[in-house]
Amino acid sequence: MASSSSRSPSRDAPAERSPGNDIDVEKAPSTTETVQPQPQPSTRRAFPETDLDRGIVGWDGQDDPTHPQNFPASRKWTLLALVSSVTFISPLASSMFSPALTSLSEDLDVTNQTLLSFSVSIFLLGYTFGPMLLAPLSEIYGRRIVLSCANWFFVVWQVGCALAPNLASLIIFRFLAGIGGCGCITLGAGVIADLFPVDKRGLATSIWSMGPLMGPVVGPIAGGFVGQSLGWRWVFWLLLIAGGVLSLGIECFNQETYAPVLIRRKTAKLAKELGRSDLRSAYDPEGRGVSPTKILKLGLKRPIVLLFKSPIVLFLATYMALVYGLLYLFFTTIPSVFENQYGFSPGLTGLAYLGIGLGFFSGLIITATTSDKVLLKLASRNGGKLEPEMRLPALVFSACLLPISFFWYGWSADKKVHWIVPIIGMIPFGVGMMGVYMPIQIYTIDCYPAYAASANAALTASRSLVGALLPLAGPKMFDTLGLGWGNSLLGFLALGFVPIAMLLTRYGKMIRERFPVDLDS
């Protein structure tokens, strides 16, 4: 027990509430963090430590091996890989069903194109509501148990989808599967904040983000061949098998990473062993003992508070939602364009998505290799102090890439240029979307490390709502305007957001500090 009774050198230093070694910018008007080799004050405490004389239970020193950020690198990356694997399967399910709509239409005798499209996009509505519940639950019971329950909820409803007797039941089952499927996407940001310090999150977030971006691309490729050869029901049987295997693997190897929950368990264990009822978690040093009901209410409120009280989060969430909606509008046109314009079979049509996929992969490599380096370079110019806005410069360049694809793809498809031309035209959109998605994602994690799951829930809910509903207007819009002018309209819309990206990059810090957000009341 000697290590458990270690004390901080200064009794006056308050215990940190952030679960990692980040300064929680929700509570500090100046959001900075010093980067090595900048000299650090010897009394600085990133992790709250145990002080049994004061009845405080925390970590056994800054090098405590049980703190998630002190885990061996192999364990950190294994945990991230587990979460990322399901983060790939879930978005895969969102679009894998799309190429099999023809098979579904013939089997269930459905001719309404809007309802058929809705059976695909309804999955994303589950992404809209699920994060609001799962994020606060993870802050009460921990990441592991909530992620596990969400994963199995997603897997179980694949059975319902595969056996659905009619379109109405399929839509309901898809919605429920979406609620479970959003667990990995909602909690992944929290796991990254738990495991990695701020200057290592760029690469980690890049790997984790492969799922939400690559899944919707790989889905139609696989779904096209499955739907053509085996029928639409086998899409869900394959998702059941893949999701079940990965969920079982997570059950075997995953572990808790949320620091307040770990210290809460440690406090209860020490209180029992030492017979002391006065012990309190360092993350709740006053022993307020907030009830789970109140925590849940606060958690449900946090994403809404962020969206409506933080202008910069609102702008970034809106921009991400727009880009995500444009991605799914792309998806609505690809089957008809390559089947009707170029005579592709349903299986070959899925391969047309490789254009966006190649763009995503290129953007991922660029972002993963440059994000943390750019952050550290900008920090060195700022006296070694990190600021979340240092993640945003790439946003402007990426925003300029997005409109290119709509003009290129739209007019080349409209004029029936060789099929390789519109496919190549999708690549800039893929690169640009990764360059938009990643900086916004890492920015919110850096800004709100203690509530990364809740902050990510705000982004996930808003973009999923737009991604679910906006594509429903796609068929009518393109029927009215045609492929050329319909895509040009989307290109002009994307172009209109470029100045906003510039303003946020230049004045983001000023806006954030002028409108601080209290997420604890």
Short mmCIF file of C-alpha atoms in Angstrom, two decimals:
data_model
loop_
_atom_site.label_atom_id
_atom_site.label_comp_id
_atom_site.label_asym_id
_atom_site.label_seq_id
_atom_site.Cartn_x
_atom_site.Cartn_y
_atom_site.Cartn_z
CA MET A 1 0.00 0.00 0.00
CA ALA A 2 3.02 2.27 0.14
CA SER A 3 2.53 3.43 -3.39
CA SER A 4 -1.13 4.15 -2.77
CA SER A 5 -0.29 6.65 -0.07
CA SER A 6 1.97 8.81 -2.22
CA ARG A 7 1.32 12.52 -1.93
CA SER A 8 1.65 15.42 -4.30
CA PRO A 9 4.49 17.86 -3.43
CA SER A 10 2.04 20.69 -3.11
CA ARG A 11 -1.12 20.47 -1.05
CA ASP A 12 -2.46 23.58 -2.71
CA ALA A 13 -2.46 22.16 -6.22
CA PRO A 14 -6.01 21.16 -7.15
CA ALA A 15 -6.60 17.77 -8.66
CA GLU A 16 -7.06 17.75 -12.41
CA ARG A 17 -10.47 16.65 -13.63
CA SER A 18 -9.42 15.84 -17.17
CA PRO A 19 -8.94 12.11 -17.58
CA GLY A 20 -5.70 12.54 -19.46
CA ASN A 21 -2.69 14.80 -19.27
CA ASP A 22 -4.45 17.60 -21.13
CA ILE A 23 -5.54 20.91 -19.80
CA ASP A 24 -9.32 20.83 -20.14
CA VAL A 25 -10.13 23.87 -22.23
CA GLU A 26 -13.76 23.78 -21.15
CA LYS A 27 -12.63 25.27 -17.89
CA ALA A 28 -9.68 27.43 -18.93
CA PRO A 29 -9.99 30.65 -20.90
CA SER A 30 -6.49 30.15 -22.28
CA THR A 31 -6.10 26.78 -23.95
CA THR A 32 -2.42 25.97 -24.07
CA GLU A 33 -0.24 23.01 -23.37
CA THR A 34 3.53 22.97 -23.25
CA VAL A 35 5.40 20.61 -25.52
CA GLN A 36 8.72 18.95 -24.73
CA PRO A 37 11.54 19.85 -24.79
CA GLN A 38 10.11 23.06 -23.35
CA PRO A 39 11.16 23.03 -19.66
CA GLN A 40 8.34 22.06 -17.35
CA PRO A 41 7.85 23.19 -13.75
CA SER A 42 8.81 20.31 -11.50
CA THR A 43 5.57 20.63 -9.55
CA ARG A 44 3.32 20.33 -12.59
CA ARG A 45 0.90 17.42 -12.24
CA ALA A 46 -0.75 16.08 -15.36
CA PHE A 47 -2.45 13.19 -13.57
CA PRO A 48 -4.03 13.65 -10.12
CA GLU A 49 -2.12 11.55 -7.58
CA THR A 50 -3.15 9.63 -4.49
CA ASP A 51 -2.99 11.45 -1.15
CA LEU A 52 -4.52 9.21 1.52
CA ASP A 53 -3.86 11.78 4.27
CA ARG A 54 -6.41 14.00 2.56
CA GLY A 55 -8.62 11.06 1.61
CA ILE A 56 -7.91 11.49 -2.11
CA VAL A 57 -7.43 8.45 -4.35
CA GLY A 58 -5.72 9.02 -7.68
CA TRP A 59 -2.80 7.58 -9.61
CA ASP A 60 0.36 6.18 -7.99
CA GLY A 61 2.60 8.80 -9.56
CA GLN A 62 2.93 10.18 -13.07
CA ASP A 63 4.39 6.88 -14.30
CA ASP A 64 1.62 4.71 -12.86
CA PRO A 65 1.41 1.81 -15.35
CA THR A 66 -2.35 1.48 -14.77
CA HIS A 67 -3.02 4.92 -16.28
CA PRO A 68 -4.14 4.36 -19.89
CA GLN A 69 -1.65 6.91 -21.25
CA ASN A 70 1.15 4.92 -19.62
CA PHE A 71 0.10 1.63 -21.22
CA PRO A 72 2.77 -0.02 -23.39
CA ALA A 73 2.57 1.13 -27.00
CA SER A 74 1.59 -2.36 -28.14
CA ARG A 75 -1.43 -2.38 -25.82
CA LYS A 76 -2.52 1.12 -26.87
CA TRP A 77 -2.45 0.29 -30.56
CA THR A 78 -4.16 -3.04 -29.97
CA LEU A 79 -7.02 -1.30 -28.16
CA LEU A 80 -7.24 1.29 -30.94
CA ALA A 81 -7.22 -1.47 -33.57
CA LEU A 82 -10.11 -3.24 -31.84
CA VAL A 83 -12.25 -0.10 -31.82
CA SER A 84 -11.23 0.81 -35.37
CA SER A 85 -12.16 -2.63 -36.71
CA VAL A 86 -15.78 -2.25 -35.62
CA THR A 87 -15.68 1.38 -36.74
CA PHE A 88 -15.13 -0.04 -40.21
CA ILE A 89 -17.88 -2.68 -40.09
CA SER A 90 -20.60 -0.31 -38.88
CA PRO A 91 -20.26 2.31 -41.68
CA LEU A 92 -19.83 -0.59 -44.10
CA ALA A 93 -23.37 -1.61 -43.12
CA SER A 94 -24.65 1.87 -43.91
CA SER A 95 -23.94 1.57 -47.63
CA MET A 96 -23.30 -2.11 -48.40
CA PHE A 97 -27.03 -2.59 -48.86
CA SER A 98 -27.32 0.18 -51.48
CA PRO A 99 -26.37 -1.80 -54.63
CA ALA A 100 -28.76 -4.59 -53.62
CA LEU A 101 -31.84 -2.33 -53.86
CA THR A 102 -32.75 -3.81 -57.23
CA SER A 103 -32.86 -7.29 -55.70
CA LEU A 104 -34.91 -5.98 -52.78
CA SER A 105 -37.34 -4.19 -55.09
CA GLU A 106 -38.02 -7.36 -57.05
CA ASP A 107 -38.26 -9.60 -53.99
CA LEU A 108 -40.62 -7.38 -51.94
CA ASP A 109 -42.37 -5.79 -54.95
CA VAL A 110 -41.47 -2.19 -54.00
CA THR A 111 -41.34 0.45 -56.73
CA ASN A 112 -41.25 3.70 -54.72
CA GLN A 113 -37.68 4.97 -55.17
CA THR A 114 -37.87 7.34 -52.21
CA LEU A 115 -38.81 4.51 -49.83
CA LEU A 116 -36.07 2.33 -51.27
CA SER A 117 -33.52 5.11 -50.71
CA PHE A 118 -34.89 5.65 -47.21
CA SER A 119 -34.26 1.99 -46.35
CA VAL A 120 -30.57 2.74 -46.92
CA SER A 121 -30.32 6.15 -45.26
CA ILE A 122 -32.44 5.23 -42.20
CA PHE A 123 -29.33 3.53 -40.80
CA LEU A 124 -27.75 6.98 -40.39
CA LEU A 125 -30.75 8.22 -38.41
CA GLY A 126 -29.71 5.67 -35.81
CA TYR A 127 -26.33 7.43 -35.80
CA THR A 128 -28.19 10.64 -34.99
CA PHE A 129 -29.96 9.44 -31.84
CA GLY A 130 -27.57 6.77 -30.56
CA PRO A 131 -24.60 9.04 -29.69
CA MET A 132 -26.74 11.23 -27.44
CA LEU A 133 -27.33 8.24 -25.17
CA LEU A 134 -24.12 6.24 -25.52
CA ALA A 135 -21.71 9.12 -24.88
CA PRO A 136 -23.05 10.01 -21.39
CA LEU A 137 -23.45 6.33 -20.51
CA SER A 138 -19.74 5.83 -21.21
CA GLU A 139 -18.97 8.64 -18.75
CA ILE A 140 -20.96 6.81 -16.06
CA TYR A 141 -20.10 3.14 -16.61
CA GLY A 142 -16.95 3.38 -18.74
CA ARG A 143 -16.08 2.85 -22.38
CA ARG A 144 -15.74 -0.93 -22.34
CA ILE A 145 -19.20 -2.04 -21.20
CA VAL A 146 -21.04 0.57 -23.30
CA LEU A 147 -19.05 -0.30 -26.43
CA SER A 148 -19.66 -4.01 -25.87
CA CYS A 149 -23.43 -3.58 -25.47
CA ALA A 150 -23.63 -1.32 -28.52
CA ASN A 151 -21.69 -3.79 -30.66
CA TRP A 152 -23.93 -6.74 -29.78
CA PHE A 153 -27.03 -4.59 -30.28
CA PHE A 154 -25.79 -3.85 -33.80
CA VAL A 155 -25.07 -7.54 -34.47
CA VAL A 156 -28.44 -8.82 -33.23
CA TRP A 157 -30.45 -6.53 -35.48
CA GLN A 158 -28.66 -7.83 -38.57
CA VAL A 159 -30.71 -11.00 -38.04
CA GLY A 160 -33.89 -8.92 -38.11
CA CYS A 161 -32.80 -7.20 -41.33
CA ALA A 162 -31.92 -10.51 -43.01
CA LEU A 163 -35.32 -12.01 -42.13
CA ALA A 164 -37.43 -8.86 -42.68
CA PRO A 165 -40.77 -9.86 -44.30
CA ASN A 166 -41.50 -6.41 -45.74
CA LEU A 167 -39.96 -2.99 -46.32
CA ALA A 168 -41.49 -1.39 -43.19
CA SER A 169 -39.92 -3.94 -40.86
CA LEU A 170 -36.61 -3.66 -42.69
CA ILE A 171 -36.59 0.11 -42.16
CA ILE A 172 -37.26 -0.31 -38.43
CA PHE A 173 -34.57 -2.96 -38.02
CA ARG A 174 -32.06 -0.86 -39.95
CA PHE A 175 -32.75 2.09 -37.65
CA LEU A 176 -32.17 -0.03 -34.53
CA ALA A 177 -28.98 -1.49 -36.03
CA GLY A 178 -27.78 2.07 -36.64
CA ILE A 179 -28.25 2.95 -32.95
CA GLY A 180 -26.00 0.05 -31.96
CA GLY A 181 -23.57 0.65 -34.80
CA CYS A 182 -22.81 4.20 -33.69
CA GLY A 183 -21.18 2.96 -30.46
CA CYS A 184 -17.70 2.56 -31.93
CA ILE A 185 -17.95 5.89 -33.77
CA THR A 186 -19.18 7.76 -30.70
CA LEU A 187 -16.73 6.27 -28.19
CA GLY A 188 -13.67 6.06 -30.44
CA ALA A 189 -12.83 9.73 -29.87
CA GLY A 190 -13.05 9.17 -26.13
CA VAL A 191 -10.75 6.15 -26.29
CA ILE A 192 -8.18 8.19 -28.25
CA ALA A 193 -8.35 10.98 -25.67
CA ASP A 194 -7.92 8.37 -22.92
CA LEU A 195 -4.89 6.66 -24.46
CA PHE A 196 -2.88 9.30 -26.31
CA PRO A 197 -1.42 12.70 -25.35
CA VAL A 198 -2.36 15.65 -27.51
CA ASP A 199 0.75 15.55 -29.74
CA LYS A 200 0.13 11.88 -30.68
CA ARG A 201 -3.55 12.07 -31.57
CA GLY A 202 -3.16 12.94 -35.23
CA LEU A 203 -1.95 9.48 -36.28
CA ALA A 204 -4.31 7.69 -33.87
CA THR A 205 -7.34 9.61 -35.11
CA SER A 206 -6.32 9.00 -38.73
CA ILE A 207 -6.32 5.24 -38.19
CA TRP A 208 -9.60 5.27 -36.29
CA SER A 209 -11.24 7.51 -38.91
CA MET A 210 -10.54 5.04 -41.71
CA GLY A 211 -13.73 3.19 -40.78
CA PRO A 212 -16.29 6.01 -41.10
CA LEU A 213 -14.72 7.12 -44.38
CA MET A 214 -13.64 3.86 -46.04
CA GLY A 215 -16.61 1.76 -44.86
CA PRO A 216 -19.19 3.60 -47.00
CA VAL A 217 -16.88 3.17 -50.01
CA VAL A 218 -16.04 -0.52 -49.57
CA GLY A 219 -19.68 -1.29 -48.74
CA PRO A 220 -21.12 -0.71 -52.23
CA ILE A 221 -18.20 -2.57 -53.84
CA ALA A 222 -18.87 -5.69 -51.77
CA GLY A 223 -22.64 -5.20 -51.76
CA GLY A 224 -22.81 -4.99 -55.54
CA PHE A 225 -21.39 -8.47 -56.05
CA VAL A 226 -23.21 -9.99 -53.07
CA GLY A 227 -26.58 -8.55 -54.09
CA GLN A 228 -26.13 -9.66 -57.70
CA SER A 229 -25.02 -13.22 -56.96
CA LEU A 230 -26.59 -14.09 -53.57
CA GLY A 231 -29.48 -11.65 -53.10
CA TRP A 232 -30.04 -8.74 -50.73
CA ARG A 233 -30.60 -10.84 -47.59
CA TRP A 234 -27.07 -12.21 -47.74
CA VAL A 235 -25.73 -8.68 -47.29
CA PHE A 236 -27.04 -8.77 -43.73
CA TRP A 237 -25.94 -12.35 -43.06
CA LEU A 238 -22.38 -11.38 -43.99
CA LEU A 239 -22.58 -8.30 -41.75
CA LEU A 240 -23.84 -10.56 -38.95
CA ILE A 241 -20.87 -12.90 -39.33
CA ALA A 242 -18.25 -10.13 -39.57
CA GLY A 243 -19.77 -8.06 -36.76
CA GLY A 244 -20.15 -11.10 -34.50
CA VAL A 245 -16.54 -12.20 -34.93
CA LEU A 246 -15.17 -8.72 -34.22
CA SER A 247 -17.48 -8.19 -31.24
CA LEU A 248 -16.31 -11.49 -29.77
CA GLY A 249 -12.69 -10.42 -30.24
CA ILE A 250 -13.37 -7.15 -28.45
CA GLU A 251 -14.96 -9.05 -25.57
CA CYS A 252 -11.75 -11.04 -25.17
CA PHE A 253 -9.14 -8.30 -25.48
CA ASN A 254 -10.72 -4.92 -24.75
CA GLN A 255 -10.28 -3.16 -21.39
CA GLU A 256 -11.44 0.01 -19.67
CA THR A 257 -9.60 3.24 -20.55
CA TYR A 258 -11.73 6.02 -19.00
CA ALA A 259 -9.68 7.41 -16.11
CA PRO A 260 -12.52 8.62 -13.81
CA VAL A 261 -14.14 5.17 -13.93
CA LEU A 262 -10.83 3.43 -13.20
CA ILE A 263 -10.15 5.67 -10.20
CA ARG A 264 -13.73 5.26 -8.99
CA ARG A 265 -13.21 1.50 -8.93
CA LYS A 266 -9.83 1.92 -7.23
CA THR A 267 -11.42 4.17 -4.59
CA ALA A 268 -14.11 1.60 -3.80
CA LYS A 269 -11.49 -1.16 -3.53
CA LEU A 270 -9.22 0.84 -1.21
CA ALA A 271 -12.15 1.96 0.93
CA LYS A 272 -13.10 -1.67 1.46
CA GLU A 273 -9.54 -2.86 2.09
CA LEU A 274 -8.64 -0.04 4.49
CA GLY A 275 -12.05 0.29 6.08
CA ARG A 276 -12.18 4.00 5.27
CA SER A 277 -15.42 5.63 4.24
CA ASP A 278 -13.78 9.05 3.77
CA LEU A 279 -11.88 8.17 0.59
CA ARG A 280 -12.82 10.15 -2.51
CA SER A 281 -11.84 9.89 -6.15
CA ALA A 282 -9.36 12.54 -7.32
CA TYR A 283 -11.83 13.25 -10.10
CA ASP A 284 -14.47 14.01 -7.47
CA PRO A 285 -12.34 15.29 -4.57
CA GLU A 286 -15.24 16.98 -2.81
CA GLY A 287 -17.19 13.75 -2.67
CA ARG A 288 -20.23 15.26 -4.29
CA GLY A 289 -21.28 11.82 -5.48
CA VAL A 290 -23.23 13.00 -8.50
CA SER A 291 -25.99 10.49 -9.21
CA PRO A 292 -26.00 8.52 -12.48
CA THR A 293 -29.33 10.16 -13.33
CA LYS A 294 -27.84 13.64 -13.11
CA ILE A 295 -24.75 12.57 -15.06
CA LEU A 296 -26.99 11.14 -17.75
CA LYS A 297 -29.01 14.37 -17.93
CA LEU A 298 -25.82 16.41 -18.20
CA GLY A 299 -24.46 14.04 -20.82
CA LEU A 300 -27.62 14.23 -22.91
CA LYS A 301 -27.43 18.01 -22.75
CA ARG A 302 -23.72 18.44 -23.57
CA PRO A 303 -23.85 17.86 -27.36
CA ILE A 304 -26.75 20.30 -27.64
CA VAL A 305 -24.96 22.87 -25.45
CA LEU A 306 -21.86 22.57 -27.63
CA LEU A 307 -23.82 23.03 -30.83
CA PHE A 308 -25.80 26.07 -29.69
CA LYS A 309 -23.43 27.82 -27.26
CA SER A 310 -20.11 27.35 -29.03
CA PRO A 311 -20.18 29.13 -32.42
CA ILE A 312 -17.01 27.47 -33.65
CA VAL A 313 -18.30 23.98 -32.86
CA LEU A 314 -21.58 24.86 -34.59
CA PHE A 315 -19.78 26.06 -37.72
CA LEU A 316 -17.46 23.05 -37.83
CA ALA A 317 -20.30 20.60 -37.19
CA THR A 318 -22.39 22.26 -39.91
CA TYR A 319 -19.53 22.11 -42.38
CA MET A 320 -18.81 18.46 -41.58
CA ALA A 321 -22.51 17.67 -41.94
CA LEU A 322 -22.60 19.37 -45.34
CA VAL A 323 -19.59 17.41 -46.59
CA TYR A 324 -21.02 14.17 -45.25
CA GLY A 325 -24.33 14.87 -46.99
CA LEU A 326 -22.50 15.59 -50.24
CA LEU A 327 -20.74 12.23 -49.92
CA TYR A 328 -24.06 10.38 -49.72
CA LEU A 329 -25.44 12.45 -52.60
CA PHE A 330 -22.50 11.13 -54.59
CA PHE A 331 -23.56 7.64 -53.61
CA THR A 332 -27.11 8.18 -54.90
CA THR A 333 -25.90 9.05 -58.40
CA ILE A 334 -23.15 6.47 -58.92
CA PRO A 335 -25.40 3.39 -59.50
CA SER A 336 -27.66 5.12 -62.02
CA VAL A 337 -24.79 6.86 -63.80
CA PHE A 338 -22.66 3.77 -64.33
CA GLU A 339 -25.52 1.36 -64.98
CA ASN A 340 -27.54 3.61 -67.30
CA GLN A 341 -24.83 5.82 -68.86
CA TYR A 342 -22.07 3.24 -69.17
CA GLY A 343 -23.90 -0.10 -69.06
CA PHE A 344 -22.13 -1.49 -65.99
CA SER A 345 -23.57 -4.51 -64.17
CA PRO A 346 -24.51 -4.03 -60.47
CA GLY A 347 -21.31 -5.79 -59.43
CA LEU A 348 -19.07 -3.65 -61.65
CA THR A 349 -20.93 -0.51 -60.61
CA GLY A 350 -19.64 -1.02 -57.08
CA LEU A 351 -16.09 -0.71 -58.41
CA ALA A 352 -16.85 2.87 -59.46
CA TYR A 353 -16.67 3.80 -55.78
CA LEU A 354 -12.93 3.14 -55.92
CA GLY A 355 -12.46 6.72 -57.12
CA ILE A 356 -13.63 8.13 -53.80
CA GLY A 357 -11.86 5.30 -51.97
CA LEU A 358 -8.53 6.15 -53.57
CA GLY A 359 -9.04 9.77 -52.58
CA PHE A 360 -9.81 8.77 -49.00
CA PHE A 361 -6.73 6.58 -48.79
CA SER A 362 -4.49 9.33 -50.20
CA GLY A 363 -5.98 11.89 -47.85
CA LEU A 364 -5.53 9.52 -44.92
CA ILE A 365 -1.81 9.09 -45.63
CA ILE A 366 -1.31 12.83 -46.04
CA THR A 367 -3.17 13.64 -42.83
CA ALA A 368 -1.63 10.86 -40.74
CA THR A 369 1.93 11.83 -41.70
CA THR A 370 1.57 15.61 -41.41
CA SER A 371 -1.01 16.42 -38.71
CA ASP A 372 1.15 15.97 -35.61
CA LYS A 373 4.26 17.35 -37.34
CA VAL A 374 2.45 20.54 -38.34
CA LEU A 375 1.05 20.84 -34.81
CA LEU A 376 4.52 20.62 -33.25
CA LYS A 377 6.01 23.02 -35.80
CA LEU A 378 3.34 25.63 -35.12
CA ALA A 379 3.75 25.06 -31.39
CA SER A 380 7.49 25.72 -31.63
CA ARG A 381 6.71 29.09 -33.21
CA ASN A 382 4.31 29.75 -30.33
CA GLY A 383 6.85 29.29 -27.55
CA GLY A 384 6.17 25.56 -27.26
CA LYS A 385 2.49 26.01 -26.47
CA LEU A 386 -0.12 23.85 -28.17
CA GLU A 387 -3.49 25.25 -29.18
CA PRO A 388 -6.37 23.29 -30.74
CA GLU A 389 -6.61 25.73 -33.65
CA MET A 390 -3.21 24.51 -34.85
CA ARG A 391 -5.12 21.52 -36.27
CA LEU A 392 -7.18 23.70 -38.63
CA PRO A 393 -4.80 25.09 -41.32
CA ALA A 394 -5.26 21.95 -43.45
CA LEU A 395 -8.99 22.68 -43.46
CA VAL A 396 -8.64 25.55 -45.94
CA PHE A 397 -6.63 23.57 -48.51
CA SER A 398 -9.02 20.63 -48.25
CA ALA A 399 -12.09 22.85 -48.56
CA CYS A 400 -10.75 24.09 -51.90
CA LEU A 401 -10.44 20.54 -53.23
CA LEU A 402 -14.06 19.53 -52.62
CA PRO A 403 -15.78 21.61 -55.35
CA ILE A 404 -13.40 20.31 -58.05
CA SER A 405 -14.92 16.85 -58.02
CA PHE A 406 -18.51 18.00 -58.52
CA PHE A 407 -17.71 19.98 -61.68
CA TRP A 408 -15.36 17.28 -63.00
CA TYR A 409 -17.55 14.29 -62.22
CA GLY A 410 -20.87 15.97 -63.05
CA TRP A 411 -20.05 17.30 -66.50
CA SER A 412 -17.95 14.32 -67.62
CA ALA A 413 -20.82 11.97 -66.70
CA ASP A 414 -23.38 14.31 -68.26
CA LYS A 415 -21.49 14.33 -71.57
CA LYS A 416 -20.83 10.56 -71.35
CA VAL A 417 -17.05 10.94 -71.48
CA HIS A 418 -15.13 7.65 -71.03
CA TRP A 419 -16.07 6.03 -67.72
CA ILE A 420 -12.59 6.40 -66.22
CA VAL A 421 -12.89 10.21 -66.31
CA PRO A 422 -15.77 10.59 -63.80
CA ILE A 423 -14.16 7.95 -61.57
CA ILE A 424 -10.89 9.93 -61.49
CA GLY A 425 -12.97 13.05 -60.89
CA MET A 426 -14.09 11.66 -57.53
CA ILE A 427 -10.52 11.54 -56.16
CA PRO A 428 -10.21 15.24 -55.18
CA PHE A 429 -13.43 14.93 -53.16
CA GLY A 430 -12.02 11.94 -51.26
CA VAL A 431 -8.76 13.75 -50.47
CA GLY A 432 -10.61 16.91 -49.50
CA MET A 433 -13.15 15.15 -47.32
CA MET A 434 -10.41 13.44 -45.33
CA GLY A 435 -8.68 16.81 -44.95
CA VAL A 436 -11.90 18.33 -43.63
CA TYR A 437 -13.06 15.43 -41.48
CA MET A 438 -9.76 14.79 -39.69
CA PRO A 439 -8.82 18.30 -38.48
CA ILE A 440 -12.36 18.90 -37.19
CA GLN A 441 -12.37 15.54 -35.40
CA ILE A 442 -8.97 16.06 -33.74
CA TYR A 443 -9.82 19.67 -32.91
CA THR A 444 -12.84 18.68 -30.85
CA ILE A 445 -10.84 15.99 -29.03
CA ASP A 446 -8.11 18.52 -28.19
CA CYS A 447 -10.66 21.11 -27.04
CA TYR A 448 -12.72 18.79 -24.84
CA PRO A 449 -10.50 15.86 -23.73
CA ALA A 450 -12.58 15.18 -20.60
CA TYR A 451 -15.75 14.95 -22.69
CA ALA A 452 -14.38 13.78 -26.03
CA ALA A 453 -17.21 11.26 -26.43
CA SER A 454 -19.88 13.92 -25.87
CA ALA A 455 -18.13 16.39 -28.18
CA ASN A 456 -17.88 13.72 -30.86
CA ALA A 457 -21.56 12.92 -30.34
CA ALA A 458 -22.41 16.47 -31.41
CA LEU A 459 -20.47 15.99 -34.65
CA THR A 460 -21.78 12.49 -35.30
CA ALA A 461 -25.43 13.37 -34.68
CA SER A 462 -25.42 16.47 -36.88
CA ARG A 463 -23.58 14.92 -39.83
CA SER A 464 -25.60 11.70 -39.68
CA LEU A 465 -28.89 13.60 -39.73
CA VAL A 466 -27.85 15.47 -42.87
CA GLY A 467 -26.35 12.31 -44.40
CA ALA A 468 -29.64 10.48 -43.85
CA LEU A 469 -32.03 13.12 -45.18
CA LEU A 470 -30.16 15.11 -47.83
CA PRO A 471 -29.73 12.18 -50.28
CA LEU A 472 -33.53 11.75 -50.37
CA ALA A 473 -33.66 14.96 -52.40
CA GLY A 474 -30.96 13.74 -54.78
CA PRO A 475 -33.02 11.82 -57.37
CA LYS A 476 -35.52 14.64 -57.88
CA MET A 477 -32.81 17.29 -58.03
CA PHE A 478 -30.79 15.43 -60.65
CA ASP A 479 -33.94 14.60 -62.65
CA THR A 480 -34.72 18.33 -62.75
CA LEU A 481 -31.25 19.81 -63.28
CA GLY A 482 -29.41 16.92 -64.89
CA LEU A 483 -26.05 15.52 -63.86
CA GLY A 484 -24.05 18.53 -65.02
CA TRP A 485 -25.95 21.38 -63.38
CA GLY A 486 -27.07 19.26 -60.43
CA ASN A 487 -23.47 18.51 -59.48
CA SER A 488 -22.47 22.09 -60.27
CA LEU A 489 -25.02 23.30 -57.73
CA LEU A 490 -23.36 21.09 -55.12
CA GLY A 491 -19.95 22.37 -56.21
CA PHE A 492 -21.00 26.00 -55.74
CA LEU A 493 -22.39 25.09 -52.32
CA ALA A 494 -19.07 23.52 -51.31
CA LEU A 495 -17.22 26.52 -52.72
CA GLY A 496 -19.31 28.85 -50.55
CA PHE A 497 -17.91 27.26 -47.41
CA VAL A 498 -14.26 27.96 -48.28
CA PRO A 499 -14.30 31.51 -46.81
CA ILE A 500 -15.85 30.13 -43.61
CA ALA A 501 -12.98 27.65 -43.30
CA MET A 502 -10.52 30.54 -43.70
CA LEU A 503 -12.25 32.62 -41.04
CA LEU A 504 -12.37 29.74 -38.56
CA THR A 505 -8.68 29.04 -39.05
CA ARG A 506 -7.75 32.69 -38.53
CA TYR A 507 -10.16 33.65 -35.76
CA GLY A 508 -11.04 30.29 -34.22
CA LYS A 509 -9.15 30.85 -30.96
CA MET A 510 -10.69 34.26 -30.46
CA ILE A 511 -14.20 32.90 -31.07
CA ARG A 512 -13.70 29.91 -28.76
CA GLU A 513 -12.32 32.01 -25.92
CA ARG A 514 -15.04 34.64 -26.30
CA PHE A 515 -17.76 31.99 -26.02
CA PRO A 516 -16.59 29.53 -23.33
CA VAL A 517 -18.82 26.55 -22.68
CA ASP A 518 -19.56 25.11 -19.24
CA LEU A 519 -20.30 21.41 -19.67
CA ASP A 520 -20.60 20.59 -15.97
CA SER A 521 -23.85 22.37 -15.15
#
